[in-house]
Structures are given as C-alpha cells and as structure tokens.
PDB file of C-alpha atoms in Angstrom:
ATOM      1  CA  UNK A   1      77.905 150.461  91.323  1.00  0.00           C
ATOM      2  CA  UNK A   2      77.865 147.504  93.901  1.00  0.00           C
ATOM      3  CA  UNK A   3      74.301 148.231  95.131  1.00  0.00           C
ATOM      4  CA  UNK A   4      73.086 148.369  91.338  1.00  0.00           C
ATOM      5  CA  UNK A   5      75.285 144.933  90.403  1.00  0.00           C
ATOM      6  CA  UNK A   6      73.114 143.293  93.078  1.00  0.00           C
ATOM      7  CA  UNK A   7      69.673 145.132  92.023  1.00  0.00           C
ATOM      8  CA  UNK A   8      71.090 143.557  88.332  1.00  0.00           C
ATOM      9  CA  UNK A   9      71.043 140.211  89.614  1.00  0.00           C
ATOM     10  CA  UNK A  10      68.403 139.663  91.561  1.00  0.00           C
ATOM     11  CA  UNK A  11      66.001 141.443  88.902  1.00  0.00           C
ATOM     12  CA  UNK A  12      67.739 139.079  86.296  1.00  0.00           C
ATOM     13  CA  UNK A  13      66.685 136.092  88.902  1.00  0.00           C
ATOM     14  CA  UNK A  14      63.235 137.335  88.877  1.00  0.00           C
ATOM     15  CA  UNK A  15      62.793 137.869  84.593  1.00  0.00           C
ATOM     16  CA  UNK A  16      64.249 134.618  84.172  1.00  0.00           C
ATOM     17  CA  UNK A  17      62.801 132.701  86.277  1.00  0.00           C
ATOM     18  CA  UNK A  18      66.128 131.212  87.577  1.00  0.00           C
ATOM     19  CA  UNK A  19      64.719 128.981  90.726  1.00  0.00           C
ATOM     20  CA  UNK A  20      67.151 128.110  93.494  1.00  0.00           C
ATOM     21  CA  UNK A  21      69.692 130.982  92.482  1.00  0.00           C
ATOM     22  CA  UNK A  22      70.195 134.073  95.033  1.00  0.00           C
ATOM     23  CA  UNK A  23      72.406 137.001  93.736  1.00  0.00           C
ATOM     24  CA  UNK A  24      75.851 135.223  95.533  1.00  0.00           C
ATOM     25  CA  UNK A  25      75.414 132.839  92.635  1.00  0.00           C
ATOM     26  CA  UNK A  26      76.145 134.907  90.043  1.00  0.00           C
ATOM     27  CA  UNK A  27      79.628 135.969  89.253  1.00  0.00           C
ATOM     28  CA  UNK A  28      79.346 139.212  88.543  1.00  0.00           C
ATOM     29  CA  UNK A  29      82.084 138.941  85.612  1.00  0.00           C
ATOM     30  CA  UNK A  30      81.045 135.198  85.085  1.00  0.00           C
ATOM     31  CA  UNK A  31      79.856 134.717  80.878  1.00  0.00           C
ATOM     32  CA  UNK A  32      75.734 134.705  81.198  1.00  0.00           C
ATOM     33  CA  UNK A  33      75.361 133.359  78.026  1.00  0.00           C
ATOM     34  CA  UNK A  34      77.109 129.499  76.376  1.00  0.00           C
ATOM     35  CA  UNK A  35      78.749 128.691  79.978  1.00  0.00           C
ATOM     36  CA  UNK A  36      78.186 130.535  82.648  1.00  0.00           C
ATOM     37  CA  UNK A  37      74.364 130.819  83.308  1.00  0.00           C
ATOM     38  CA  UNK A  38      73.517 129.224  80.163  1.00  0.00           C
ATOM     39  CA  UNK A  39      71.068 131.631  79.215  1.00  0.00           C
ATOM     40  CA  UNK A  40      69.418 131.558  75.637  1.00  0.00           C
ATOM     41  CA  UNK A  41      68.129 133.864  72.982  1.00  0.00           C
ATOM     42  CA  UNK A  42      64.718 134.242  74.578  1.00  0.00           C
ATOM     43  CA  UNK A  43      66.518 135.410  77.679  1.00  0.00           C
ATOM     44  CA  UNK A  44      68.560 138.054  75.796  1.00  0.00           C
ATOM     45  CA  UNK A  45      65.046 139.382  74.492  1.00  0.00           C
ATOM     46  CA  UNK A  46      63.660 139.380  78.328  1.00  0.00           C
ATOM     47  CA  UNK A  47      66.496 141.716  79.239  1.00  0.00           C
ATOM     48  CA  UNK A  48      66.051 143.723  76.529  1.00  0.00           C
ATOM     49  CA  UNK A  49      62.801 144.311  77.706  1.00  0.00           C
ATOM     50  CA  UNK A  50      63.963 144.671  81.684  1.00  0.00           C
ATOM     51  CA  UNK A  51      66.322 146.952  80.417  1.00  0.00           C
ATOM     52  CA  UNK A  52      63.684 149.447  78.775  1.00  0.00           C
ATOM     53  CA  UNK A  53      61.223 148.717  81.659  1.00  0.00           C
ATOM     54  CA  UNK A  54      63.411 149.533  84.932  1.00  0.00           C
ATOM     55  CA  UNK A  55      65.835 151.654  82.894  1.00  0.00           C
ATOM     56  CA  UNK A  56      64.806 153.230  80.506  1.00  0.00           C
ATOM     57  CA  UNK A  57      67.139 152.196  77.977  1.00  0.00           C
ATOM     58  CA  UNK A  58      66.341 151.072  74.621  1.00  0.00           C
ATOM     59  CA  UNK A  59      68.607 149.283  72.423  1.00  0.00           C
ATOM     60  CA  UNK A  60      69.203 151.003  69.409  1.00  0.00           C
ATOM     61  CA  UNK A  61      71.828 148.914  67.555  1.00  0.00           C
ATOM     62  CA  UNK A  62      71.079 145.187  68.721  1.00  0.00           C
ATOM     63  CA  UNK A  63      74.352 144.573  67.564  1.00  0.00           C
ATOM     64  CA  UNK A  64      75.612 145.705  70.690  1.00  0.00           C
ATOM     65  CA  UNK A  65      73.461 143.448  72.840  1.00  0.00           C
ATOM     66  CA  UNK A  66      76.288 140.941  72.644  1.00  0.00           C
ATOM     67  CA  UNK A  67      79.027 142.939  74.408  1.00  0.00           C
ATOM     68  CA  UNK A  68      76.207 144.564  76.774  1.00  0.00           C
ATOM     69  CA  UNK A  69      75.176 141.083  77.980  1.00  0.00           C
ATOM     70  CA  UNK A  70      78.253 139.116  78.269  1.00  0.00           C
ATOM     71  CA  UNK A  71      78.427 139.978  81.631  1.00  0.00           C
ATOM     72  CA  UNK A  72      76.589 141.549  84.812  1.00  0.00           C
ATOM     73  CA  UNK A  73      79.267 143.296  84.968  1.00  0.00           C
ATOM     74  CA  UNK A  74      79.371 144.737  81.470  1.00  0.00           C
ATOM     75  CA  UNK A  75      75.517 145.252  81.600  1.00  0.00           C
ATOM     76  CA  UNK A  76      76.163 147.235  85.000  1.00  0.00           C
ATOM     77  CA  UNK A  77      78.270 149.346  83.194  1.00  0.00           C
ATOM     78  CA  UNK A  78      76.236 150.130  80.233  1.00  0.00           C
ATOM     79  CA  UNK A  79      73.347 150.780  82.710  1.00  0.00           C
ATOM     80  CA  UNK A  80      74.913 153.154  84.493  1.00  0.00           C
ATOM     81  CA  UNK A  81      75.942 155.106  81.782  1.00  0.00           C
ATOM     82  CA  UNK A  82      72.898 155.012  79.527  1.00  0.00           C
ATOM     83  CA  UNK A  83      69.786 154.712  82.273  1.00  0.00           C
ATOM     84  CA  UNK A  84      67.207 157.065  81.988  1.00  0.00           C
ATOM     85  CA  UNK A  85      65.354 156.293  85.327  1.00  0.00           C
TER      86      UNK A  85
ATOM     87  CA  UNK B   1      46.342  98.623  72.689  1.00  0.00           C
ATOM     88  CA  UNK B   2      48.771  97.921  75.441  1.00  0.00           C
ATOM     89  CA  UNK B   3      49.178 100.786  78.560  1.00  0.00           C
ATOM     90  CA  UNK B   4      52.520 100.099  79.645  1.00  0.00           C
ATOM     91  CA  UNK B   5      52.881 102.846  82.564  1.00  0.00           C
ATOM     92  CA  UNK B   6      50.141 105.861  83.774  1.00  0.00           C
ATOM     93  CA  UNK B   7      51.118 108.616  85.765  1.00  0.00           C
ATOM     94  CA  UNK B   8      48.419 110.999  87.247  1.00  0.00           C
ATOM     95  CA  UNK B   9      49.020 114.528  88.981  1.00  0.00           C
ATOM     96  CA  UNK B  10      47.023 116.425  90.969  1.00  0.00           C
ATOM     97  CA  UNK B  11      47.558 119.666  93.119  1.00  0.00           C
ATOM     98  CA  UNK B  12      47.746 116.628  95.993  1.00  0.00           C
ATOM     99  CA  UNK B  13      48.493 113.162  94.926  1.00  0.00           C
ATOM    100  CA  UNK B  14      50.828 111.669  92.330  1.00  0.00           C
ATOM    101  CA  UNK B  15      50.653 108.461  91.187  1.00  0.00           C
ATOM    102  CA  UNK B  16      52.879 106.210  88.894  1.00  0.00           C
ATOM    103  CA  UNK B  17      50.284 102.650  88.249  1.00  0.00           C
ATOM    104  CA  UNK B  18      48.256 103.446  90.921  1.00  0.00           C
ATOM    105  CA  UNK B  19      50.311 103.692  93.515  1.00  0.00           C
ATOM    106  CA  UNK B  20      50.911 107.735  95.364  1.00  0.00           C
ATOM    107  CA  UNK B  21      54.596 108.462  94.749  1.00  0.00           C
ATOM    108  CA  UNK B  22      54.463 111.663  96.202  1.00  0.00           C
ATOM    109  CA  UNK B  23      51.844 114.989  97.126  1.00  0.00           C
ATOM    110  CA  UNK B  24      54.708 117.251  96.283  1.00  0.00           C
ATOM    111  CA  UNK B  25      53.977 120.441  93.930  1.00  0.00           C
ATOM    112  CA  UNK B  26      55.194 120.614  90.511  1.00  0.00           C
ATOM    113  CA  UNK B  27      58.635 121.848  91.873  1.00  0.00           C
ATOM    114  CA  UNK B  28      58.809 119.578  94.848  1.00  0.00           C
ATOM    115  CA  UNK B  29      58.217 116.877  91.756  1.00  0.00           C
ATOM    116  CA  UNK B  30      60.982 118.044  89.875  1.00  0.00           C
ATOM    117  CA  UNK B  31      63.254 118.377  92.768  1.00  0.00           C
ATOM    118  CA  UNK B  32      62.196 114.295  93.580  1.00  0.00           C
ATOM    119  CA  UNK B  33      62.140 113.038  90.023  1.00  0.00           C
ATOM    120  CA  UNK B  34      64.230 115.191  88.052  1.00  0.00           C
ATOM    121  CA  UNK B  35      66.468 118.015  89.195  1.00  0.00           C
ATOM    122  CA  UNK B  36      68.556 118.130  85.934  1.00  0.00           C
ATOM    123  CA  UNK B  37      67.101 120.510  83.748  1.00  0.00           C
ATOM    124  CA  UNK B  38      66.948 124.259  85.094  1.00  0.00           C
ATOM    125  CA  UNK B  39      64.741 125.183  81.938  1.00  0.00           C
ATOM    126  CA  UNK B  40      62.093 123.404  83.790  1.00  0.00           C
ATOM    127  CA  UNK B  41      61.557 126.784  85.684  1.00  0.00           C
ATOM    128  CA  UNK B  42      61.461 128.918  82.645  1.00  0.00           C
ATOM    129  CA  UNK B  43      58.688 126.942  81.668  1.00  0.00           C
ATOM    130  CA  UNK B  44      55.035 127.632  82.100  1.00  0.00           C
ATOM    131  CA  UNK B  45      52.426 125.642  84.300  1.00  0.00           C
ATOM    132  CA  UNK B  46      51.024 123.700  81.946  1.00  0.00           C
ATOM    133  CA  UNK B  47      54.714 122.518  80.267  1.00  0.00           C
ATOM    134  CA  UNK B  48      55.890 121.813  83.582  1.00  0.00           C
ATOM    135  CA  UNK B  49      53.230 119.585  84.504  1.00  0.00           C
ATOM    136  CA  UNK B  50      53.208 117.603  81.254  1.00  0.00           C
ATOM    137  CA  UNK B  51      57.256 117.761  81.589  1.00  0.00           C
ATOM    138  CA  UNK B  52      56.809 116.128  84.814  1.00  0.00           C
ATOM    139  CA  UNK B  53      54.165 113.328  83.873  1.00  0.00           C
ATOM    140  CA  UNK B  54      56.591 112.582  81.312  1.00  0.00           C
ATOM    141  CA  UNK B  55      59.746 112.340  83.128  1.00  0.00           C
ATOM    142  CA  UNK B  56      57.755 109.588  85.261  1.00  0.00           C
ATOM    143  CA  UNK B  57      56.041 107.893  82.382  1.00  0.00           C
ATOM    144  CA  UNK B  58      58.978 107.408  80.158  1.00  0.00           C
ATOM    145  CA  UNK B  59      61.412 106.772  82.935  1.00  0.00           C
ATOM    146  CA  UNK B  60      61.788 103.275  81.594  1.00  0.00           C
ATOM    147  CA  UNK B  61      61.954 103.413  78.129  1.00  0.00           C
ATOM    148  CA  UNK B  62      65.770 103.255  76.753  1.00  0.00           C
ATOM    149  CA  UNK B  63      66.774 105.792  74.338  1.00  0.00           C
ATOM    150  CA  UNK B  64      66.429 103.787  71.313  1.00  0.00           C
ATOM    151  CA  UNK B  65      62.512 102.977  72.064  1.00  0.00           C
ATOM    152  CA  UNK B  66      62.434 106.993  73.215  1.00  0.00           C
ATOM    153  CA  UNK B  67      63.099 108.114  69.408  1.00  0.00           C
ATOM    154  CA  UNK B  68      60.469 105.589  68.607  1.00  0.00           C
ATOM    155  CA  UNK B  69      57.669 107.232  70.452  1.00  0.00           C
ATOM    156  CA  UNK B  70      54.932 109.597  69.154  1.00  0.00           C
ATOM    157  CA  UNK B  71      53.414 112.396  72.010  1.00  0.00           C
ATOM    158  CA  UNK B  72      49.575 113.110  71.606  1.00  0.00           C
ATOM    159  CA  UNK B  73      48.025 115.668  74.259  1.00  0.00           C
ATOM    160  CA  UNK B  74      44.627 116.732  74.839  1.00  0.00           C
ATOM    161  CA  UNK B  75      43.382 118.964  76.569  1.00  0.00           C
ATOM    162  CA  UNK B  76      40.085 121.643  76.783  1.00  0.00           C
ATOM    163  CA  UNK B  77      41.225 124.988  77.303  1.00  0.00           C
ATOM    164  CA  UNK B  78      44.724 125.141  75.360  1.00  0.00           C
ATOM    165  CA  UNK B  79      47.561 127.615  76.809  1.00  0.00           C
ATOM    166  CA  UNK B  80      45.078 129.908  78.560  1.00  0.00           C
ATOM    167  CA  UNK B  81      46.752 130.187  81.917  1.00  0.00           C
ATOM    168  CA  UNK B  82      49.823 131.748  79.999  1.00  0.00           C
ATOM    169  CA  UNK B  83      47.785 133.457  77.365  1.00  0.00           C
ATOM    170  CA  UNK B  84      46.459 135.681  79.742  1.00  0.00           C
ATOM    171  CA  UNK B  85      49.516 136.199  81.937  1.00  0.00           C
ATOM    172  CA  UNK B  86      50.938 137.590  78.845  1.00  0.00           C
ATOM    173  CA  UNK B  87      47.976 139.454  77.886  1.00  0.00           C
ATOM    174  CA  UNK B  88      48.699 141.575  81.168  1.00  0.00           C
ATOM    175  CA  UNK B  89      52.151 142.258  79.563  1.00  0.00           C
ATOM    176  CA  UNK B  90      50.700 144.533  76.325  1.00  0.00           C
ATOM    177  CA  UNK B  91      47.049 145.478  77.968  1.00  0.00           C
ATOM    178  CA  UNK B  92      48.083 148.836  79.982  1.00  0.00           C
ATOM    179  CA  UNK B  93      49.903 151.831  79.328  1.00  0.00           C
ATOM    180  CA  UNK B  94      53.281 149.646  81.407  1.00  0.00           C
ATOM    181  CA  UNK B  95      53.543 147.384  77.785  1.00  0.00           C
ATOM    182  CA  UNK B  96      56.154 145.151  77.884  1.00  0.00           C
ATOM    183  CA  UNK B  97      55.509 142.499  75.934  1.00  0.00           C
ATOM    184  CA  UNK B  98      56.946 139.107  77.707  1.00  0.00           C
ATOM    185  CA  UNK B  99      58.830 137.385  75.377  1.00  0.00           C
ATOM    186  CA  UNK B 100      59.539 134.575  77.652  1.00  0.00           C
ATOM    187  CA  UNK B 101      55.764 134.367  78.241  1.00  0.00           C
ATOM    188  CA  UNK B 102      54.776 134.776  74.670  1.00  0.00           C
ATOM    189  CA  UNK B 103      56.964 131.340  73.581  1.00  0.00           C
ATOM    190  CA  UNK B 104      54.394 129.463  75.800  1.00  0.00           C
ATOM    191  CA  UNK B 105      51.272 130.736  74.180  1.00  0.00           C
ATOM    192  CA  UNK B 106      50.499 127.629  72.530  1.00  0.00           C
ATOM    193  CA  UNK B 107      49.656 124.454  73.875  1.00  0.00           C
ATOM    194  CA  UNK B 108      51.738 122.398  71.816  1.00  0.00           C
ATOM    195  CA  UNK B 109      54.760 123.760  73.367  1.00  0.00           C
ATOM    196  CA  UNK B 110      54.402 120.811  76.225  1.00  0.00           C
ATOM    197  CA  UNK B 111      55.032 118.130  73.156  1.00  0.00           C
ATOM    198  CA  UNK B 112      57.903 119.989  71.790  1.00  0.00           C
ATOM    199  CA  UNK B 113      59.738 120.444  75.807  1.00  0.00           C
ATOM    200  CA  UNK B 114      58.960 116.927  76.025  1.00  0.00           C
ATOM    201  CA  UNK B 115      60.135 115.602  72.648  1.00  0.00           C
ATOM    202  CA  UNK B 116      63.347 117.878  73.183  1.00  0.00           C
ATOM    203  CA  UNK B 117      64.215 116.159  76.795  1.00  0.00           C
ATOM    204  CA  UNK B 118      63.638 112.782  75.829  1.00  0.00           C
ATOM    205  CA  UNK B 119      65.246 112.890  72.299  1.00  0.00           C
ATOM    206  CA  UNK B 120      61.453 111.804  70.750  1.00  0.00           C
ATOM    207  CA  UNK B 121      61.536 112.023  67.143  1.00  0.00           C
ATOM    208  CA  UNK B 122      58.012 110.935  66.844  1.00  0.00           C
ATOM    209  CA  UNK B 123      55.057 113.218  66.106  1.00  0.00           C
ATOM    210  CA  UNK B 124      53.981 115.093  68.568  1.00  0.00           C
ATOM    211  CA  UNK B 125      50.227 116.645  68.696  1.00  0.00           C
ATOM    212  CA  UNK B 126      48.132 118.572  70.899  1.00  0.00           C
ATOM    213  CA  UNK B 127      44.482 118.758  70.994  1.00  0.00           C
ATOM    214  CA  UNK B 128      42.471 120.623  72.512  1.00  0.00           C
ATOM    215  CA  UNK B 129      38.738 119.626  72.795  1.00  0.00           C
ATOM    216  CA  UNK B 130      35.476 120.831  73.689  1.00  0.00           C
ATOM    217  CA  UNK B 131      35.028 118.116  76.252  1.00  0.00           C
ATOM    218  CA  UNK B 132      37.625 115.410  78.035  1.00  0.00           C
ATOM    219  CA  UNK B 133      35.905 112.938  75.494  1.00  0.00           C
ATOM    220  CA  UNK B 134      37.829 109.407  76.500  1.00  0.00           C
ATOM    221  CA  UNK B 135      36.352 108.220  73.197  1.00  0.00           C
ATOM    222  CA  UNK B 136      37.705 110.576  70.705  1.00  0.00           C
ATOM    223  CA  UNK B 137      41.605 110.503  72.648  1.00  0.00           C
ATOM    224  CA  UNK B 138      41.421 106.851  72.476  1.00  0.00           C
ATOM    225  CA  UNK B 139      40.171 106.760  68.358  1.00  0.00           C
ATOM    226  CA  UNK B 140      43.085 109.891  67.771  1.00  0.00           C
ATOM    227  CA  UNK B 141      45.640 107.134  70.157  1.00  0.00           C
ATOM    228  CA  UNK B 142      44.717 103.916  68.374  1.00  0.00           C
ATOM    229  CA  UNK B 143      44.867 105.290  64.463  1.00  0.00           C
ATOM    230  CA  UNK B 144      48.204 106.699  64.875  1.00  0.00           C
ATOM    231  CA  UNK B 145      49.383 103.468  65.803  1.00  0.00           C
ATOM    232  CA  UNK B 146      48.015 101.916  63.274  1.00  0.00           C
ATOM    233  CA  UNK B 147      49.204 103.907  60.440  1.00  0.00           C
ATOM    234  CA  UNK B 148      52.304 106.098  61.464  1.00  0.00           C
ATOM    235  CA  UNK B 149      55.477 104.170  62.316  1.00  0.00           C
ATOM    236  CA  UNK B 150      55.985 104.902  65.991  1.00  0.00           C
ATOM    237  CA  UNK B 151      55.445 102.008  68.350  1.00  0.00           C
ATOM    238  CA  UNK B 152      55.283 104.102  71.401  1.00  0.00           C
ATOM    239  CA  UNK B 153      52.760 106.723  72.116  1.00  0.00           C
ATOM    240  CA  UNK B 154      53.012 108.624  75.526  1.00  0.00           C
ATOM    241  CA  UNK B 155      49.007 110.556  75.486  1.00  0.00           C
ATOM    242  CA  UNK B 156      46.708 111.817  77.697  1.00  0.00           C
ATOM    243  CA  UNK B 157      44.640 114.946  79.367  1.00  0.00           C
ATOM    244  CA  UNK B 158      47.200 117.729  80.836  1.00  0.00           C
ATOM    245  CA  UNK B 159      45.168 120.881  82.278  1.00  0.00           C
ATOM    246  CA  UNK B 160      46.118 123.201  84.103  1.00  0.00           C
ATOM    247  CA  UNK B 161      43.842 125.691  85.798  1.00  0.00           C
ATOM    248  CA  UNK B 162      45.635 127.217  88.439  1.00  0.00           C
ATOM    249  CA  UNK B 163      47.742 125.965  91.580  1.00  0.00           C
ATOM    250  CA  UNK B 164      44.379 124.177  93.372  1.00  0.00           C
ATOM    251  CA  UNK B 165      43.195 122.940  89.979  1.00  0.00           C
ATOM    252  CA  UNK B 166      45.397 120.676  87.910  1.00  0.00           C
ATOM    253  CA  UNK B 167      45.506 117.555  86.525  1.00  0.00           C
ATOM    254  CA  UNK B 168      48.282 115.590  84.354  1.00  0.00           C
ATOM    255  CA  UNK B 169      46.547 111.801  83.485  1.00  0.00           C
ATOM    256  CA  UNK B 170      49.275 110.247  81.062  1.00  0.00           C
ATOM    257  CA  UNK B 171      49.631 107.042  79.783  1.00  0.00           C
ATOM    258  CA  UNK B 172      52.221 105.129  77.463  1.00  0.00           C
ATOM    259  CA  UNK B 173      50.830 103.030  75.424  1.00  0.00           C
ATOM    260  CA  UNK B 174      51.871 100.526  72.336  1.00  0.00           C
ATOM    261  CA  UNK B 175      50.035  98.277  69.667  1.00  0.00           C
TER     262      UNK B 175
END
C-alpha cells in the first residue's frame, strides 16, 4: 500500500500540474480538496480520468467521487480494491 | 490615448517601460514577480504569459481603478499550442480526453485568469487576427474607450508559439 500511496502522489503531481510539490508534501490523509491542496472541480475530472487510464477503474456512480477523493489515502484504498491493471 | 505602463516578454528579455527586468522563463517570472497563485501552473502557455504581462502591467493600479479596467487581447493564432496538446488526448486508441487541457482551448481564457486575479470587472475580449495589424488593435483600443465606461484598458499582442518563440507586448492605457 505504501509504494502505491507514493505512485498516487507523484502521478497526482504530474496530472495536476502541481509545480514545486514532491510526494513528502502531501499528507497522505491531508483533505485534497477546500483546504488541504486546494484542488478544484476540473482536478476531480483529471483524476477521474488518471484513475481509468493507469487503473482501470471507471467511476460508475460519481456520487462516490467525493468520499474516493477526500483523501490519498481514501483514493489508495479504493484503488487497491477496485484496479483493474 | 494615454500608455501608462508596457511590459514586453520574450523567451529572453523582459521589460517593464523599456527597461530589462529580468531574462527569466515564464516560471522564473512568476517565481520573481508573483509567487502567490499556484493555479498559475495549471495554466497553459499562452495564460501564463498574458498572466505574467499582467501581473507587471497592473502592478500599480489600486483595486478600485483595477475594477475599472477593460482587457482586450489580440493575437493571430488563438489557443493552438493547447488545442493540439489536447488533440493528442482523444486522437489514438490511449483516449483520454484532458479535461484540464480542454478548459484552455480558447483564447479568451487569458482575459478571464486575468480579470479573476485582479478583480477586473471590465470587459474583457480576445481577438485573434489574420495579421499583428497595430492599426486595427489601436481602432478596437481607442472605441472602447470612447463608448464603454471603463477608464482603464490593459491590451496588446500575447502569442505563444512554443518555448523559443513567444512574445507578450502589453500596454495599459487610458483616455
């Protein structure tokens, strides 16, 4: 799980272009969205799309988005459970 | 009409009135001028080059004369850069569409990152012309002042090419 929290983080680096961050920045339970990293609606849609393209996984119910992506941590979890490759 | 500042960026030289300010890149700029505003790396080349010309145009214009400011860009070939960046992303068998790329395939996006960092309430406009026709920007410029109510207007040419070929030449202008 700890080797695919940092693959998480540093892929979420790359999609979203966040410049100046390495993985260590990231709290791994830390909020991504509001606080936390601050990340907006157009960010939720580029994981989405990470998620599908290095996963696998496609969201079915995009109601669950919000509890998959409050945290790496959460999304970690999901991952791991739901990846397809 | 009345140029108050002019900023110009190239790949190697930026100026503020004529005089170099720095040869940084566009990140090295923001790093110098700015450094408060991580969206500035979600953005694309071309918004982060007119972002930056405007952070050192407007720099000192108080809030109050900010929401009384109109943006008008020009420019000749649009959003392409991004365009096709994101036309990689649905070409191929491997399509996934970019959504983060996609929200910067149109030009006008630079007014409206602009007009959101600076509070402008103005109208904003982008053109984008056959030619860089000094003529035609100035005519566009000149009637808005005369007939809209802003009494700012921060225009000029923003291209962007790629890394070796860019060019931000913005001016703020009043009546």
């Amino acid at each position: 799980m700890d080797n695919l929290i940092l693959q998480l983080k540093n892929q979420i680096i790359e999609v979203l272009n966040l410049e100046d961050m390495t993985a260590d920045d990231i709290a791994t339970d830390a909020p991504l969205f509001g606080e936390g990293l601050g990340l907006d609606s157009i960010d939720a849609l580029e994981l989405i799309v990470l998620l599908e393209r290095e996963y696998g996984i496609k969201l079915s119910n995009p109601a669950e988005g919000k509890q998959i992506f409050s945290s790496v941590a959460s999304i970690a979890d999901f991952v791991s459970k739901n990846r397809k490759k | 009409m009345k140029t108050l500042a002019h900023v110009r960026i190239t790949p190697t030289d930026t100026s503020v009135n004529g005089a170099t300010v720095s040869s940084a890149s566009l990140a090295g700029l923001y790093r110098e001028f700015a450094g408060d505003y991580p969206k500035f790396f979600k953005m694309d080349s071309l918004c982060k080059l007119g972002f930056m010309a405007a952070e050192l145009c407007l720099k000192n214009l108080s809030a109050d004369e900010k929401e009384n400011t109109a943006v008008i860009l020009f420019n000749r070939n649009g959003s392409l850069v991004t365009d096709r960046n994101y036309q990689k992303t649905i070409e191929s068998d491997n399509y996934f569409p970019s959504p983060a790329l996609f929200v910067y395939t149109l030009a006008n996006i630079v007014t409206g990152e602009i007009a959101i960092r600076h509070k402008i309430y103005g109208e904003t406009s982008f053109y984008v012309l056959d030619s860089r026709d000094e003529t035609l920007m100035d005519e566009i410029v000149s009637d808005t002042l005369l007939t809209s109510s802003p009494r700012y207007i921060l225009t000029g040419f923003v291209e962007y090419e790629n890394e070796q070929n860019y060019i931000a030449d913005i001016k703020l202008v009043t009546k």
